[in-house]
């Protein structure tokens, strides 16, 4: 008996947001994202081959790997069909945050497909109020003592409010 040949899969990856094909070693950009927020990007994984495309255990590596998460939808991928890879960037620190995503698969032409994920964490704009009484800074929930004041007399203090943040203080 002669065994039937195994039909190969043929994987292609497309960035859904910009409609462009992503090649092995390319970068996927997430832009600037406030720390504490996230930005999502969806990749379409197409199988143009006659065989079923099987995706292995996807890994993230590099200094910013913890800032990315993903969900693979549709595995294995039938011939002439596609699945989705949803990637979220949630920066934990300011600055450029990069990771390498490796997508192992059974496409004989590119069995270890890698992408560079890149985004920039940005400190969100926020007001910061500083209180000074008679020129001395007072901490949050702090106190300022007027000292001894005779009954019927008065004391005055010069109170200054400053915004030392990077957004409007209302």
mmCIF file of C-alpha atoms in Angstrom:
data_model
loop_
_atom_site.group_PDB
_atom_site.id
_atom_site.type_symbol
_atom_site.label_atom_id
_atom_site.label_comp_id
_atom_site.label_asym_id
_atom_site.label_seq_id
_atom_site.Cartn_x
_atom_site.Cartn_y
_atom_site.Cartn_z
ATOM 1 C CA UNK A 1 0.000 0.000 0.000
ATOM 2 C CA UNK A 2 1.158 3.478 -0.779
ATOM 3 C CA UNK A 3 0.398 6.168 1.803
ATOM 4 C CA UNK A 4 -1.281 9.310 0.544
ATOM 5 C CA UNK A 5 0.994 12.340 0.749
ATOM 6 C CA UNK A 6 0.355 14.728 3.616
ATOM 7 C CA UNK A 7 -0.843 18.033 2.206
ATOM 8 C CA UNK A 8 1.066 20.999 3.654
ATOM 9 C CA UNK A 9 -0.449 24.078 5.248
ATOM 10 C CA UNK A 10 0.520 27.564 4.059
ATOM 11 C CA UNK A 11 0.355 30.318 6.699
ATOM 12 C CA UNK A 12 -0.010 34.059 6.036
ATOM 13 C CA UNK A 13 -0.526 36.728 8.689
ATOM 14 C CA UNK A 14 -2.404 40.006 8.166
ATOM 15 C CA UNK A 15 -2.811 43.041 10.419
ATOM 16 C CA UNK A 16 -6.582 43.597 10.475
ATOM 17 C CA UNK A 17 -6.283 47.300 11.451
ATOM 18 C CA UNK A 18 -4.249 48.338 8.413
ATOM 19 C CA UNK A 19 -5.056 45.448 6.060
ATOM 20 C CA UNK A 20 -1.380 44.713 5.393
ATOM 21 C CA UNK A 21 0.420 41.413 5.399
ATOM 22 C CA UNK A 22 2.873 40.870 8.249
ATOM 23 C CA UNK A 23 5.972 38.870 7.385
ATOM 24 C CA UNK A 24 8.216 36.783 9.628
ATOM 25 C CA UNK A 25 10.400 39.196 11.640
ATOM 26 C CA UNK A 26 8.161 42.237 11.057
ATOM 27 C CA UNK A 27 7.025 44.597 13.784
ATOM 28 C CA UNK A 28 3.445 45.144 14.950
ATOM 29 C CA UNK A 29 3.007 48.638 16.417
ATOM 30 C CA UNK A 30 0.625 49.515 19.262
ATOM 31 C CA UNK A 31 1.440 53.244 19.497
ATOM 32 C CA UNK A 32 1.382 55.276 22.690
ATOM 33 C CA UNK A 33 -0.809 53.900 25.472
ATOM 34 C CA UNK A 34 -1.338 55.332 28.957
ATOM 35 C CA UNK A 35 -0.075 53.189 31.801
ATOM 36 C CA UNK A 36 -3.146 51.453 33.228
ATOM 37 C CA UNK A 37 -4.923 51.380 29.847
ATOM 38 C CA UNK A 38 -4.637 48.997 26.910
ATOM 39 C CA UNK A 39 -4.638 48.967 23.120
ATOM 40 C CA UNK A 40 -5.703 45.928 21.118
ATOM 41 C CA UNK A 41 -4.595 44.703 17.727
ATOM 42 C CA UNK A 42 -6.009 41.720 15.829
ATOM 43 C CA UNK A 43 -4.034 39.608 13.398
ATOM 44 C CA UNK A 44 -5.712 37.320 10.908
ATOM 45 C CA UNK A 45 -3.901 34.019 10.360
ATOM 46 C CA UNK A 46 -4.819 32.623 6.944
ATOM 47 C CA UNK A 47 -4.219 29.129 5.647
ATOM 48 C CA UNK A 48 -3.928 29.086 1.848
ATOM 49 C CA UNK A 49 -2.631 25.516 1.721
ATOM 50 C CA UNK A 50 -4.569 22.343 1.083
ATOM 51 C CA UNK A 51 -3.678 20.902 4.519
ATOM 52 C CA UNK A 52 -4.853 21.885 7.994
ATOM 53 C CA UNK A 53 -2.740 24.594 9.711
ATOM 54 C CA UNK A 54 -1.905 23.766 13.313
ATOM 55 C CA UNK A 55 -0.625 26.493 15.636
ATOM 56 C CA UNK A 56 1.579 25.348 18.510
ATOM 57 C CA UNK A 57 2.190 27.009 21.893
ATOM 58 C CA UNK A 58 2.646 30.748 21.193
ATOM 59 C CA UNK A 59 5.335 32.370 23.356
ATOM 60 C CA UNK A 60 6.279 35.921 24.355
ATOM 61 C CA UNK A 61 9.849 36.835 25.257
ATOM 62 C CA UNK A 62 11.852 39.974 25.905
ATOM 63 C CA UNK A 63 11.859 42.849 28.388
ATOM 64 C CA UNK A 64 8.270 43.946 27.670
ATOM 65 C CA UNK A 65 6.731 40.462 27.397
ATOM 66 C CA UNK A 66 4.629 40.977 30.546
ATOM 67 C CA UNK A 67 2.924 43.994 28.943
ATOM 68 C CA UNK A 68 1.333 41.846 26.208
ATOM 69 C CA UNK A 69 -1.346 39.176 26.274
ATOM 70 C CA UNK A 70 -3.102 37.295 23.493
ATOM 71 C CA UNK A 71 -5.992 35.031 22.583
ATOM 72 C CA UNK A 72 -5.893 32.646 19.619
ATOM 73 C CA UNK A 73 -9.285 32.007 18.056
ATOM 74 C CA UNK A 74 -9.634 29.120 15.615
ATOM 75 C CA UNK A 75 -6.962 26.443 15.940
ATOM 76 C CA UNK A 76 -6.443 24.342 13.887
ATOM 77 C CA UNK A 77 -7.233 26.395 10.806
ATOM 78 C CA UNK A 78 -8.917 24.529 7.964
ATOM 79 C CA UNK A 79 -7.625 24.824 4.382
ATOM 80 C CA UNK A 80 -8.532 28.110 2.640
ATOM 81 C CA UNK A 81 -9.745 29.523 5.955
ATOM 82 C CA UNK A 82 -8.482 31.844 8.688
ATOM 83 C CA UNK A 83 -8.329 32.321 12.434
ATOM 84 C CA UNK A 84 -7.676 35.346 14.624
ATOM 85 C CA UNK A 85 -4.968 36.282 17.070
ATOM 86 C CA UNK A 86 -6.092 39.105 19.381
ATOM 87 C CA UNK A 87 -3.162 40.863 21.078
ATOM 88 C CA UNK A 88 -3.508 43.393 23.916
ATOM 89 C CA UNK A 89 -0.807 45.877 24.972
ATOM 90 C CA UNK A 90 -1.177 47.057 28.582
ATOM 91 C CA UNK A 91 2.000 48.927 29.561
ATOM 92 C CA UNK A 92 3.175 48.716 33.149
ATOM 93 C CA UNK A 93 5.905 51.347 32.804
ATOM 94 C CA UNK A 94 6.719 54.401 30.715
ATOM 95 C CA UNK A 95 8.887 54.106 27.613
ATOM 96 C CA UNK A 96 9.200 51.708 24.693
ATOM 97 C CA UNK A 97 7.971 48.225 25.617
ATOM 98 C CA UNK A 98 8.963 45.439 23.201
ATOM 99 C CA UNK A 99 8.487 41.690 23.092
ATOM 100 C CA UNK A 100 9.036 38.927 20.569
ATOM 101 C CA UNK A 101 6.020 36.746 19.826
ATOM 102 C CA UNK A 102 6.831 33.328 18.335
ATOM 103 C CA UNK A 103 4.078 31.370 16.586
ATOM 104 C CA UNK A 104 5.143 27.751 15.982
ATOM 105 C CA UNK A 105 3.107 26.013 13.270
ATOM 106 C CA UNK A 106 3.160 23.179 10.741
ATOM 107 C CA UNK A 107 3.765 25.326 7.617
ATOM 108 C CA UNK A 108 6.958 23.738 6.245
ATOM 109 C CA UNK A 109 8.118 27.084 4.775
ATOM 110 C CA UNK A 110 7.988 29.005 8.079
ATOM 111 C CA UNK A 111 7.535 26.653 11.037
ATOM 112 C CA UNK A 112 8.581 29.288 13.597
ATOM 113 C CA UNK A 113 6.951 32.617 12.686
ATOM 114 C CA UNK A 114 8.131 35.549 14.853
ATOM 115 C CA UNK A 115 6.837 39.092 15.315
ATOM 116 C CA UNK A 116 8.230 42.047 17.226
ATOM 117 C CA UNK A 117 5.514 43.675 19.330
ATOM 118 C CA UNK A 118 6.248 47.316 20.091
ATOM 119 C CA UNK A 119 4.373 49.997 22.009
ATOM 120 C CA UNK A 120 5.175 52.970 24.205
ATOM 121 C CA UNK A 121 3.897 53.308 27.752
ATOM 122 C CA UNK A 122 2.951 56.878 28.619
ATOM 123 C CA UNK A 123 2.418 58.355 32.068
ATOM 124 C CA UNK A 124 -1.209 59.523 31.998
ATOM 125 C CA UNK A 125 -1.893 63.226 32.367
ATOM 126 C CA UNK A 126 -2.999 64.074 35.883
ATOM 127 C CA UNK A 127 -3.188 67.149 38.074
ATOM 128 C CA UNK A 128 -1.118 67.163 41.256
ATOM 129 C CA UNK A 129 -2.093 69.682 43.893
ATOM 130 C CA UNK A 130 0.556 71.088 46.205
ATOM 131 C CA UNK A 131 -0.496 73.111 49.259
ATOM 132 C CA UNK A 132 1.811 75.603 50.947
ATOM 133 C CA UNK A 133 0.934 77.550 54.099
ATOM 134 C CA UNK A 134 3.173 80.533 54.856
ATOM 135 C CA UNK A 135 5.656 79.111 52.343
ATOM 136 C CA UNK A 136 5.821 75.655 53.958
ATOM 137 C CA UNK A 137 4.574 72.579 52.089
ATOM 138 C CA UNK A 138 1.733 70.704 53.790
ATOM 139 C CA UNK A 139 1.391 66.995 53.006
ATOM 140 C CA UNK A 140 -1.906 65.435 51.962
ATOM 141 C CA UNK A 141 -4.174 65.237 55.019
ATOM 142 C CA UNK A 142 -1.500 67.238 56.852
ATOM 143 C CA UNK A 143 -2.007 70.013 59.377
ATOM 144 C CA UNK A 144 -0.873 73.571 59.901
ATOM 145 C CA UNK A 145 -0.814 74.990 63.408
ATOM 146 C CA UNK A 146 -1.538 78.700 63.939
ATOM 147 C CA UNK A 147 0.046 78.525 67.378
ATOM 148 C CA UNK A 148 -1.491 80.190 70.438
ATOM 149 C CA UNK A 149 -4.102 82.821 69.614
ATOM 150 C CA UNK A 150 -5.781 84.807 72.405
ATOM 151 C CA UNK A 151 -9.555 84.594 72.501
ATOM 152 C CA UNK A 152 -10.953 87.515 70.489
ATOM 153 C CA UNK A 153 -7.705 87.974 68.523
ATOM 154 C CA UNK A 154 -7.062 86.567 65.065
ATOM 155 C CA UNK A 155 -4.192 85.047 63.140
ATOM 156 C CA UNK A 156 -3.707 84.906 59.421
ATOM 157 C CA UNK A 157 -1.955 82.484 57.135
ATOM 158 C CA UNK A 158 -1.036 82.762 53.516
ATOM 159 C CA UNK A 159 -2.340 79.616 51.714
ATOM 160 C CA UNK A 160 -1.033 78.867 48.250
ATOM 161 C CA UNK A 161 -2.377 76.107 45.969
ATOM 162 C CA UNK A 162 -0.154 74.962 43.108
ATOM 163 C CA UNK A 163 -0.680 72.484 40.314
ATOM 164 C CA UNK A 164 2.604 70.643 39.818
ATOM 165 C CA UNK A 165 1.034 67.974 37.575
ATOM 166 C CA UNK A 166 0.635 67.801 33.816
ATOM 167 C CA UNK A 167 -3.145 68.351 33.491
ATOM 168 C CA UNK A 168 -5.599 71.046 34.548
ATOM 169 C CA UNK A 169 -6.506 71.167 38.236
ATOM 170 C CA UNK A 170 -10.142 72.045 38.864
#
